[in-house]
CSV table of N, CA and C in Angstrom, one decimal:
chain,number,residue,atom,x,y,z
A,1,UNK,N,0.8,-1.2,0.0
A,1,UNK,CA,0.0,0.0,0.0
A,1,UNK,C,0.9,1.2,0.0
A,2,UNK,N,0.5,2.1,-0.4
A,2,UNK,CA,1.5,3.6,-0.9
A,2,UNK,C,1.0,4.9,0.6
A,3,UNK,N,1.8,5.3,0.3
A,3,UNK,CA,1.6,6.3,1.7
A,3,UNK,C,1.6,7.4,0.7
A,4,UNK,N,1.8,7.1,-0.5
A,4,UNK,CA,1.4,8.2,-1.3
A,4,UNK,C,-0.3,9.0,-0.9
A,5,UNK,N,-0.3,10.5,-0.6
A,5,UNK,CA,-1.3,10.9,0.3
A,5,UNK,C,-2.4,11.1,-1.3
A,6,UNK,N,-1.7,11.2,-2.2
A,6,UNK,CA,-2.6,10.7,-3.7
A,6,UNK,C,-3.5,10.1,-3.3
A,7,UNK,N,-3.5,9.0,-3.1
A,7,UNK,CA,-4.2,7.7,-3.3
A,7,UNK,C,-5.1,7.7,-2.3
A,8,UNK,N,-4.9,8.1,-1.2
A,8,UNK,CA,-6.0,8.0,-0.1
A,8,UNK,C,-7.6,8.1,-0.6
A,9,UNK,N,-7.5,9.5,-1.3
A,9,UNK,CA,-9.0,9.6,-1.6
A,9,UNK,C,-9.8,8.6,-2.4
A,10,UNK,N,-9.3,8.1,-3.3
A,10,UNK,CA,-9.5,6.6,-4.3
A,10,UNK,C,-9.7,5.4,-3.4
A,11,UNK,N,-8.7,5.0,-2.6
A,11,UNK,CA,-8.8,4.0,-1.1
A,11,UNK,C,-9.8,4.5,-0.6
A,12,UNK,N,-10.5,5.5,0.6
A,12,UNK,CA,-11.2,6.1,0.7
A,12,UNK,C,-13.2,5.5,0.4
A,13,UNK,N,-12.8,6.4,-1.1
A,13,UNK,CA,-13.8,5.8,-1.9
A,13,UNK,C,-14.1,4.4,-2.1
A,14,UNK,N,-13.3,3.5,-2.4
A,14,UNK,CA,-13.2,2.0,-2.5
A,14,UNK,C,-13.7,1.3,-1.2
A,15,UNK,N,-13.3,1.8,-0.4
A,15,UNK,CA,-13.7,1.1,1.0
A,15,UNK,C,-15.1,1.6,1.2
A,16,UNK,N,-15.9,2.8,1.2
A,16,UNK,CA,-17.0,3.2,1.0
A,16,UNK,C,-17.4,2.2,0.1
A,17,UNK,N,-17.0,2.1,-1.1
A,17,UNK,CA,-18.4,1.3,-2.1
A,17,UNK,C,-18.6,0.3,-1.9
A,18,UNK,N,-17.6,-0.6,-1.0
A,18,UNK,CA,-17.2,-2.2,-1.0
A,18,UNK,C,-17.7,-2.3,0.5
A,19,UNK,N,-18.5,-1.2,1.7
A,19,UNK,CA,-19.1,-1.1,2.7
A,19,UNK,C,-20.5,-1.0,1.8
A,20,UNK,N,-21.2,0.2,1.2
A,20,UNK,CA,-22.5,0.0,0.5
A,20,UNK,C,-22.5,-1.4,-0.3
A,21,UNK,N,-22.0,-2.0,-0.9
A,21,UNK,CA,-22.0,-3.2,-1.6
A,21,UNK,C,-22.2,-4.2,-0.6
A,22,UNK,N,-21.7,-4.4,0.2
A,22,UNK,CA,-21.7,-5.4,1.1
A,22,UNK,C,-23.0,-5.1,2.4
A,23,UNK,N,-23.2,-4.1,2.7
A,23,UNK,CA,-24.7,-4.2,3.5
A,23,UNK,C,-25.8,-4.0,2.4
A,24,UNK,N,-25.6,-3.8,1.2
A,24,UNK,CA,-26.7,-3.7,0.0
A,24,UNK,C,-26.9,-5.4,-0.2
A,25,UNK,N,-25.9,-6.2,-0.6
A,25,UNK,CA,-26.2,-7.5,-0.5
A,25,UNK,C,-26.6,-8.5,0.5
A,26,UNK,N,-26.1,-7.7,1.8
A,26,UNK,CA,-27.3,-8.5,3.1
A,26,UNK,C,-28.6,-8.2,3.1
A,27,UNK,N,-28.7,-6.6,2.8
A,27,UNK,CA,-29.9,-6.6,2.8
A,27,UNK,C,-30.8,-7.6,2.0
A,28,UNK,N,-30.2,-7.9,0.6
A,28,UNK,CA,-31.2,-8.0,-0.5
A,28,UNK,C,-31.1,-9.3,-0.5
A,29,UNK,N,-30.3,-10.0,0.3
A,29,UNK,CA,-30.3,-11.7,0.8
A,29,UNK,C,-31.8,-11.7,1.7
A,30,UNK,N,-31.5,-10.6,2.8
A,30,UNK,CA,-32.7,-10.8,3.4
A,30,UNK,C,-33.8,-10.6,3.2
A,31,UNK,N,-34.0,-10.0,2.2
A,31,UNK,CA,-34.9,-9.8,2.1
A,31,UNK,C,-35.8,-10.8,0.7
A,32,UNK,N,-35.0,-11.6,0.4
A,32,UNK,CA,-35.2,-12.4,-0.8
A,32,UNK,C,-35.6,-13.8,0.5
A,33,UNK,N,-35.0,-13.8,1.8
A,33,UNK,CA,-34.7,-14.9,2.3
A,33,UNK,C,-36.3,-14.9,2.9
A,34,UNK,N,-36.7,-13.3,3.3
A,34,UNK,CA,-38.1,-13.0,4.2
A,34,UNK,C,-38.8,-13.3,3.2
A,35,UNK,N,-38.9,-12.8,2.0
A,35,UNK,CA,-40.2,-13.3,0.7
A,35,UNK,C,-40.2,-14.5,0.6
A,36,UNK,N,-39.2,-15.2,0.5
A,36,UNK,CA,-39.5,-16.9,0.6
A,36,UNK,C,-40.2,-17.6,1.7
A,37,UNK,N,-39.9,-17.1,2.9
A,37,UNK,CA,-40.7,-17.3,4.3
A,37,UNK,C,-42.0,-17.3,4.4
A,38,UNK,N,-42.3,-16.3,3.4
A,38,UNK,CA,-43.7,-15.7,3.7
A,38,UNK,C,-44.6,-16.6,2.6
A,39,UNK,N,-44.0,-17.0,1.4
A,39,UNK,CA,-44.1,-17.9,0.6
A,39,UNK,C,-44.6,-19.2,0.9
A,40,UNK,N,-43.5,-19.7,2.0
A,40,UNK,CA,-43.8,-20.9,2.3
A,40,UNK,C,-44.8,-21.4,3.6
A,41,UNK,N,-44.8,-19.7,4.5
A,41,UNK,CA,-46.0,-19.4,5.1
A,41,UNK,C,-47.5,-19.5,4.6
A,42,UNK,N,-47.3,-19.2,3.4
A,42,UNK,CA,-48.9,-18.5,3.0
A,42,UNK,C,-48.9,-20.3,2.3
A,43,UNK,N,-47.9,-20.8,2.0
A,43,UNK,CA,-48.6,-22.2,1.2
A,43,UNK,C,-48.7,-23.3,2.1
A,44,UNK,N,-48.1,-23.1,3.4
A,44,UNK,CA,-48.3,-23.8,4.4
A,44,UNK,C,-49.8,-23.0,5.3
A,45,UNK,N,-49.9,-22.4,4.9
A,45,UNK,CA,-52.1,-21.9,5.4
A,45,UNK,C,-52.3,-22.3,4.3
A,46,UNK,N,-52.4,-22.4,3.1
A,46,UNK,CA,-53.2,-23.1,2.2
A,46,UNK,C,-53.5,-24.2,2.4
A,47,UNK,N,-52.3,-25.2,2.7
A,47,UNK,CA,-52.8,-26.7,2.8
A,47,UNK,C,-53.5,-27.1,4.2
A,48,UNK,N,-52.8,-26.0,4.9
A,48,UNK,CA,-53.8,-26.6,6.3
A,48,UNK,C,-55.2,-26.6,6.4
A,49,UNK,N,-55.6,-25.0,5.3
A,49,UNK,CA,-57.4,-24.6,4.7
A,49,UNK,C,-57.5,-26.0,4.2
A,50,UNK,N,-57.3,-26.2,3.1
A,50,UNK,CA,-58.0,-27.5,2.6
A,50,UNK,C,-57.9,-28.4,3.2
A,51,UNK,N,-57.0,-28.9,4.1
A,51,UNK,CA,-56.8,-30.4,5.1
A,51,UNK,C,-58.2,-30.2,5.6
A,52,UNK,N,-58.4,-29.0,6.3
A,52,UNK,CA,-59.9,-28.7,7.3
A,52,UNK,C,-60.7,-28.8,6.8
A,53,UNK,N,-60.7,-27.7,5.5
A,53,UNK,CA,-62.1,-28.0,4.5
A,53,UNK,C,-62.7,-29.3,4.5
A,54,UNK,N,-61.3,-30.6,3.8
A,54,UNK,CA,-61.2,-31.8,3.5
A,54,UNK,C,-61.9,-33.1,4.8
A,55,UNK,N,-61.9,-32.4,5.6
A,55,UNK,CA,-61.7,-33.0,7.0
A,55,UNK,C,-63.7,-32.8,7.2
A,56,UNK,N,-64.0,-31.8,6.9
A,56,UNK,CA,-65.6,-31.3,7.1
A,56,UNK,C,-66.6,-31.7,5.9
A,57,UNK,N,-66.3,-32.6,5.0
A,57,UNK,CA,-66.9,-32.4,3.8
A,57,UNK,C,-67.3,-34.0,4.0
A,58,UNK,N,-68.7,-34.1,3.2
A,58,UNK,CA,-69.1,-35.5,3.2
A,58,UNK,C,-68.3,-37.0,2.5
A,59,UNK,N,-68.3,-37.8,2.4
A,59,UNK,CA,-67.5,-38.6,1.4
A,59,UNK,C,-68.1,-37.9,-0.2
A,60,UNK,N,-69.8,-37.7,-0.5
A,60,UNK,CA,-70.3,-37.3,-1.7
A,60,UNK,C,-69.5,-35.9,-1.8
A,61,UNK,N,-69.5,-34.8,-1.3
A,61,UNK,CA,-68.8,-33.9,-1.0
A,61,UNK,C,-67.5,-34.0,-1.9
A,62,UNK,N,-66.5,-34.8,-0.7
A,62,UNK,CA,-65.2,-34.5,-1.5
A,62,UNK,C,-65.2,-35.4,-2.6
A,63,UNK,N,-66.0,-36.3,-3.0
A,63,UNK,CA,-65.7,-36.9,-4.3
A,63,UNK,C,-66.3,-35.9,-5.3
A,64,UNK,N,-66.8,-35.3,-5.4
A,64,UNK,CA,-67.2,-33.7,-6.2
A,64,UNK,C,-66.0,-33.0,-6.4
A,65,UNK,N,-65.6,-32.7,-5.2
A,65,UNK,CA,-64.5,-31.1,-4.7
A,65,UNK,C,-63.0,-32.3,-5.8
A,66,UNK,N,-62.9,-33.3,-5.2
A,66,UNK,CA,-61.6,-34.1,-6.0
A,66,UNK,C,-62.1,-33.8,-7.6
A,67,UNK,N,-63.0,-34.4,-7.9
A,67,UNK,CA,-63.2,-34.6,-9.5
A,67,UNK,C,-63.4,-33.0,-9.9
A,68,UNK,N,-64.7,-32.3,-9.4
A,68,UNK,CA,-64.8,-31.3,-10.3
A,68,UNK,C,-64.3,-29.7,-9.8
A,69,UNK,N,-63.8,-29.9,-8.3
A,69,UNK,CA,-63.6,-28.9,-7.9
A,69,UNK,C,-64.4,-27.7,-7.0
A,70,UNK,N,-65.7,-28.4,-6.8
A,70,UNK,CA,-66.6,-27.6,-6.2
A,70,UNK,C,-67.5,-28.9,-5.4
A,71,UNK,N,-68.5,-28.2,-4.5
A,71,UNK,CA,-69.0,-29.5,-3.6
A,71,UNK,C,-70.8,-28.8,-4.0
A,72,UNK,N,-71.4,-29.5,-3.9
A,72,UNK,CA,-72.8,-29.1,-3.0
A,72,UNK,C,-73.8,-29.5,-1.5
A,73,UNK,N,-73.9,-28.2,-1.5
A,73,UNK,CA,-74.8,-27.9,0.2
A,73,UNK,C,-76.0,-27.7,0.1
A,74,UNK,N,-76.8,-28.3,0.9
A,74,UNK,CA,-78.2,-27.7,1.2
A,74,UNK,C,-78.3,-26.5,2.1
A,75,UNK,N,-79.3,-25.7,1.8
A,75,UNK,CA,-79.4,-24.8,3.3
A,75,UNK,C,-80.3,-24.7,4.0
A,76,UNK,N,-80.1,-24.0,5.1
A,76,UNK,CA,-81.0,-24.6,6.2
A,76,UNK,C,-82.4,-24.7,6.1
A,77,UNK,N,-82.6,-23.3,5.7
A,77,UNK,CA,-83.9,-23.3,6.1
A,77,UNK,C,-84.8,-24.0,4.5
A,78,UNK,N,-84.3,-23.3,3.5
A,78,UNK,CA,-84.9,-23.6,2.2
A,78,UNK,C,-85.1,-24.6,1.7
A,79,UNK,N,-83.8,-25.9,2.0
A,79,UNK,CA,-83.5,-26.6,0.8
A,79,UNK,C,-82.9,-26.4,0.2
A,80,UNK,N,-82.8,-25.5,-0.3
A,80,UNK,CA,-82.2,-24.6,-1.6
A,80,UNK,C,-80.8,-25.9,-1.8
A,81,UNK,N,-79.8,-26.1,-2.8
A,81,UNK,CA,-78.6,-26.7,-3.2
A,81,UNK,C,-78.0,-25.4,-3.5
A,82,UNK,N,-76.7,-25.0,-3.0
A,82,UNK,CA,-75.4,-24.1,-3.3
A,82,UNK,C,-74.5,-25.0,-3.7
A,83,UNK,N,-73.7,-24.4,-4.7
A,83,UNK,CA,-72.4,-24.9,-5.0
A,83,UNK,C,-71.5,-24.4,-4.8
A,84,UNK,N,-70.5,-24.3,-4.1
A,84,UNK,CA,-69.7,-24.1,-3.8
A,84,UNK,C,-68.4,-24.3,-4.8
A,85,UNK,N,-67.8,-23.4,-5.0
A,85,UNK,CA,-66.4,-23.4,-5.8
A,85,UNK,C,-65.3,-23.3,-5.0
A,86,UNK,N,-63.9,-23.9,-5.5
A,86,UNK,CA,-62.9,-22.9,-5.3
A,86,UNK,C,-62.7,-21.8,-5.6
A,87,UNK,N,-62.4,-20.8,-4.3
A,87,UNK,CA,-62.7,-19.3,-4.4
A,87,UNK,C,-62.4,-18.7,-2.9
A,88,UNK,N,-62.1,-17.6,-3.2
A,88,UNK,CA,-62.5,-16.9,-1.7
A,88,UNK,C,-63.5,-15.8,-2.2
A,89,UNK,N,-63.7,-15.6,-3.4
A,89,UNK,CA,-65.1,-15.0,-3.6
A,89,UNK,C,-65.8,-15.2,-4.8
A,90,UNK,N,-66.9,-14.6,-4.8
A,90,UNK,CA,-67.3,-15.0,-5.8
A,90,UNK,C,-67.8,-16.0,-6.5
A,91,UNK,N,-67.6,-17.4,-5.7
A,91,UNK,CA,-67.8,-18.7,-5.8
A,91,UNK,C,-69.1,-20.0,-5.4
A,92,UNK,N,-70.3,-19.0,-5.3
A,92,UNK,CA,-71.2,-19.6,-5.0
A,92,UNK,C,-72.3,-19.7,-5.4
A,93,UNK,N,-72.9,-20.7,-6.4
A,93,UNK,CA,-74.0,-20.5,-7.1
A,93,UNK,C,-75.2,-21.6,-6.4
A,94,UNK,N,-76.3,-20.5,-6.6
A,94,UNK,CA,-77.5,-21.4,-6.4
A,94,UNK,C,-78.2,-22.5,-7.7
A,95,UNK,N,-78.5,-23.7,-7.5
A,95,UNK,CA,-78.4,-24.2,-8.0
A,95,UNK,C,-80.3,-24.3,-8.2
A,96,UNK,N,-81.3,-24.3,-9.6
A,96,UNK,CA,-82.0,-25.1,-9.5
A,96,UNK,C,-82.6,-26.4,-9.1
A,97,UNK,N,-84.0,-26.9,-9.2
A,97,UNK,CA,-84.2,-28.3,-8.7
A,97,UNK,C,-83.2,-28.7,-9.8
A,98,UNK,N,-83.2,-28.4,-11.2
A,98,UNK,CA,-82.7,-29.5,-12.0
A,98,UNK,C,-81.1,-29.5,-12.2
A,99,UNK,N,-80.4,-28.8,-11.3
A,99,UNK,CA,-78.9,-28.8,-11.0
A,99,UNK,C,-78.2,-27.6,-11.4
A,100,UNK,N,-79.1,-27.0,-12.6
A,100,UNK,CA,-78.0,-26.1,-13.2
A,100,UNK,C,-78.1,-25.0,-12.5
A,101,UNK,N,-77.1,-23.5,-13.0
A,101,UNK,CA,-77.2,-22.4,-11.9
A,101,UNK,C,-78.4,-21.5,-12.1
A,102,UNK,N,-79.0,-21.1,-10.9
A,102,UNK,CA,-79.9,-20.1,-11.0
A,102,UNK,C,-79.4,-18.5,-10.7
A,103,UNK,N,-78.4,-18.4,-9.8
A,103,UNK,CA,-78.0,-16.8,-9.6
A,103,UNK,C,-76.4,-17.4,-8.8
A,104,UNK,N,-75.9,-16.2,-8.5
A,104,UNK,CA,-74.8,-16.5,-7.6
A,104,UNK,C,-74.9,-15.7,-6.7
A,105,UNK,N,-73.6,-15.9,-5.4
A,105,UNK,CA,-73.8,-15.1,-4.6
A,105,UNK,C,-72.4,-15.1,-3.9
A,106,UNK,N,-72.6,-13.9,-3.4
A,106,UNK,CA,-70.7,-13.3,-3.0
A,106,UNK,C,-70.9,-13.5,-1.3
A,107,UNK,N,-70.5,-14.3,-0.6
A,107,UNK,CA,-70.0,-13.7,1.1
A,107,UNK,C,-69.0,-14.1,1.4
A,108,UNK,N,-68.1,-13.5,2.3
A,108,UNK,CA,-66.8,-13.6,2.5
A,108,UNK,C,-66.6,-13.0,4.0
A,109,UNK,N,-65.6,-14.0,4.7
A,109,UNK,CA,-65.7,-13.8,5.7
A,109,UNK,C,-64.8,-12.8,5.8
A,110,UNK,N,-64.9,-12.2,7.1
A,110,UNK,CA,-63.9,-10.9,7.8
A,110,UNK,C,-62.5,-11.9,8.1
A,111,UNK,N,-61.4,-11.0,7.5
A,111,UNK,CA,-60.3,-11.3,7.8
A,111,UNK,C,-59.6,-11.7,6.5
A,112,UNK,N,-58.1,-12.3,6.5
A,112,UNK,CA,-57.4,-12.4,5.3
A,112,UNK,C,-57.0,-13.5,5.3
A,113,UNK,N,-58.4,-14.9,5.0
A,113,UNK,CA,-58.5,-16.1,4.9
A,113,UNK,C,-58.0,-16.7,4.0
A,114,UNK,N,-57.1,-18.3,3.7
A,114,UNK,CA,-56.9,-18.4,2.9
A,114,UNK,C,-58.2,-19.1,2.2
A,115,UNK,N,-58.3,-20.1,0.6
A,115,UNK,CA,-59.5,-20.4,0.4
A,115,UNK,C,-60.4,-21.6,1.2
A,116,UNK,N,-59.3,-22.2,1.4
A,116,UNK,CA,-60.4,-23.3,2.1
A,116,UNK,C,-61.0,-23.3,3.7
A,117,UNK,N,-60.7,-22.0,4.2
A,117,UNK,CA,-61.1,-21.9,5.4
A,117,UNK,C,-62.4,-20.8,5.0
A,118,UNK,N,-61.7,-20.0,3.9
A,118,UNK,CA,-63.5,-19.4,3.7
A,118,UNK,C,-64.5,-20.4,2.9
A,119,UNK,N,-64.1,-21.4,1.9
A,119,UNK,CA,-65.2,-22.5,1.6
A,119,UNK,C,-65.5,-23.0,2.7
A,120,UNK,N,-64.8,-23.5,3.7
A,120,UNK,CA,-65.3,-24.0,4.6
A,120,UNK,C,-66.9,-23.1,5.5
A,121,UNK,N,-65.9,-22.1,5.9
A,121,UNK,CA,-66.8,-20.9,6.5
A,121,UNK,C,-68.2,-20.8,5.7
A,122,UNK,N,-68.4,-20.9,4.3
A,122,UNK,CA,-69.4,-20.4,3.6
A,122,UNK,C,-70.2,-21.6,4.3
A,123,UNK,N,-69.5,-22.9,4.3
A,123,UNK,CA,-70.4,-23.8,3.7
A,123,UNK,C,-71.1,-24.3,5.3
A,124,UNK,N,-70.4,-24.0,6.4
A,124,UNK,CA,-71.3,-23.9,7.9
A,124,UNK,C,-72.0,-23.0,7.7
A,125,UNK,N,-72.0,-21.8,7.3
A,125,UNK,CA,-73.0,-20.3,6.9
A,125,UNK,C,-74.3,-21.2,6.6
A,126,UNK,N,-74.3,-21.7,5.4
A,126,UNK,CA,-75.3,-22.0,4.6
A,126,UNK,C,-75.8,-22.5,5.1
A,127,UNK,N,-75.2,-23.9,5.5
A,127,UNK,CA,-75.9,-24.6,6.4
A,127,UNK,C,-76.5,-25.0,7.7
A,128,UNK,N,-76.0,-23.8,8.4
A,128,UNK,CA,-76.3,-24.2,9.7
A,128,UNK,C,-77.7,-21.8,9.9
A,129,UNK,N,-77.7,-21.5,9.0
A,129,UNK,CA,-78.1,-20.1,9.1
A,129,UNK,C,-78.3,-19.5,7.7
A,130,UNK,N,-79.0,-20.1,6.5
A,130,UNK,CA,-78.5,-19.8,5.5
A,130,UNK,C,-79.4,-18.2,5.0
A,131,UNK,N,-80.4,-18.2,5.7
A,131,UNK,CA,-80.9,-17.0,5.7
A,131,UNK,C,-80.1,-15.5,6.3
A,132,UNK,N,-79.8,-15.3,7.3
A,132,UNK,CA,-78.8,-14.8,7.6
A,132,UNK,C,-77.5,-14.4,6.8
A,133,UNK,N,-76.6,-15.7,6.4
A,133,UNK,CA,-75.6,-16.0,5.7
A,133,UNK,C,-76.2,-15.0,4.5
A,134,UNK,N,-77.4,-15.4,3.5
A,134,UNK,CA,-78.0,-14.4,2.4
A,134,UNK,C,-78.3,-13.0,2.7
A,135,UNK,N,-78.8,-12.6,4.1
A,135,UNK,CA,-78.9,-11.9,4.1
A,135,UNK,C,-77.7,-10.2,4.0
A,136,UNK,N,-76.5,-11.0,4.1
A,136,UNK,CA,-75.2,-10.3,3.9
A,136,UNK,C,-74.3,-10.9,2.9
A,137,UNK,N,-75.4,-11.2,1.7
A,137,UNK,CA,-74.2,-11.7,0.6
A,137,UNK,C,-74.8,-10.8,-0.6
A,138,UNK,N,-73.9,-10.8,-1.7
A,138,UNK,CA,-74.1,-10.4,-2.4
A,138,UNK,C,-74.9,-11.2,-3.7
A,139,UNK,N,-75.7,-10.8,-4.2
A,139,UNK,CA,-76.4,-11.6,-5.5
A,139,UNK,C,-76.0,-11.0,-6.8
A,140,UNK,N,-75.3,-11.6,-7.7
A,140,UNK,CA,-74.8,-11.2,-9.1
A,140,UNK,C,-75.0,-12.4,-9.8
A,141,UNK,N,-75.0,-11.8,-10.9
A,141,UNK,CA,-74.5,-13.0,-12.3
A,141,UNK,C,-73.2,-12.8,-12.7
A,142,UNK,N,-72.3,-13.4,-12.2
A,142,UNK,CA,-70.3,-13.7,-12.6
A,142,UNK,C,-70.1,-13.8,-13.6
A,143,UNK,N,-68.7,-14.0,-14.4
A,143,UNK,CA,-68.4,-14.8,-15.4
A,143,UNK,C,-68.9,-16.2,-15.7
A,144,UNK,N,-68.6,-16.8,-14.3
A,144,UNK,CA,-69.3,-18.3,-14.0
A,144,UNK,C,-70.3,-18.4,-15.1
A,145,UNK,N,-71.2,-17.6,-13.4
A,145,UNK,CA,-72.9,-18.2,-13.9
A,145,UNK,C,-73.1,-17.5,-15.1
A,146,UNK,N,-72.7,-16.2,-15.7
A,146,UNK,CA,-73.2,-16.2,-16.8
A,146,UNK,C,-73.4,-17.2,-18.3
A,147,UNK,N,-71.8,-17.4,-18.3
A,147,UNK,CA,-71.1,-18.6,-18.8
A,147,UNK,C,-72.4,-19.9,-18.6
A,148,UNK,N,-72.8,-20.2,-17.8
A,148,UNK,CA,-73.5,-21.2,-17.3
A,148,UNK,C,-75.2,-21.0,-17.6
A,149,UNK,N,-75.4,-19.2,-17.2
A,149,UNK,CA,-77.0,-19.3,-17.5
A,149,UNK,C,-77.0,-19.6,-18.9
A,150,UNK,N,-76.0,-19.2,-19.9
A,150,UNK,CA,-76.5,-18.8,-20.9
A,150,UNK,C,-76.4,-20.6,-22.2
A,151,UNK,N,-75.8,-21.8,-21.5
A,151,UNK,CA,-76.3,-23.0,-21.8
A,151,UNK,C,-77.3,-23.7,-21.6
C-alpha cells in the first residue's frame, strides 16, 4: 500500500463502495430470504385450509370437490342446493331443482383467509343459518354463472 497521500482519496472511496455493496447484499439476501418465508407461510395456510375443509366435507362432497372442484350444500332453512367453488369470492352459485345455476352469490368472511377456510366458512354459513348468511351476501351473475346461465 502507498503512503502516497494521492491515493487515499481513491482508497477512501473504494472502501466506501465495497461497505455499500456489502450491506446492500445482506440486505437483498434478506430480504429475498423473508419473501420466501412468507411464501412458504402462505402455502403452508393453504394446505392446512384445505386439510380442514377436507376433514368437514361429506364422502359425496369431497368426491365432487376431487373430481370437479366444487361441492354441493343444502341450506338450512330452504333446501335450496349451493355450490360451492374454489374461491374466496365470488364462488357460490344457487343451483335449480334440475342442478343447473340459478344466480350467484358473493359472502366472505372478515379477515385475510386463505380459500379453504373461507369455503369451509361459507359452507357452515349456509348450512347451519342460511338466511342470515343471504342476508349479507351479495347476489350477481359472474363470469361463472353467466357462462353457465347462458347453456
Amino acid at each position: 500500500m502507498s503512503d502516497d497521500i494521492s491515493t487515499w482519496p481513491f482508497m477512501v472511496a473504494m472502501a466506501t463502495m465495497a461497505t455499500f455493496l456489502a450491506e446492500w447484499s445482506i440486505l437483498a439476501l434478506w430480504r429475498w430470504h423473508r419473501g420466501g418465508a412468507s411464501r412458504l407461510l402462505a402455502s403452508d395456510r393453504e394446505a392446512r385450509g384445505m386439510k380442514l375443509l377436507r376433514e368437514w366435507l361429506s364422502p359425496e362432497q369431497l368426491q365432487s370437490f376431487d373430481r370437479h372442484g366444487h361441492f354441493d350444500i343444502v341450506g338450512s332453512e330452504t333446501a335450496t342446493r349451493y355450490r360451492i367453488h374454489v374461491g374466496t369470492a365470488l364462488n357460490i352459485e344457487q343451483l335449480k331443482e334440475n342442478g343447473r345455476p340459478f344466480c350467484a352469490w358473493c359472502v366472505v368472511p372478515k379477515g385475510e383467509l386463505v380459500a379453504g377456510d373461507v369455503m369451509l366458512a361459507q359452507k357452515i354459513a349456509l348450512e347451519t343459518n342460511e338466511r342470515a348468511t343471504l342476508s349479507v351476501a351479495i347476489r350477481y351473475a359472474g363470469a361463472r354463472s353467466r357462462r353457465m346461465f347462458d347453456g
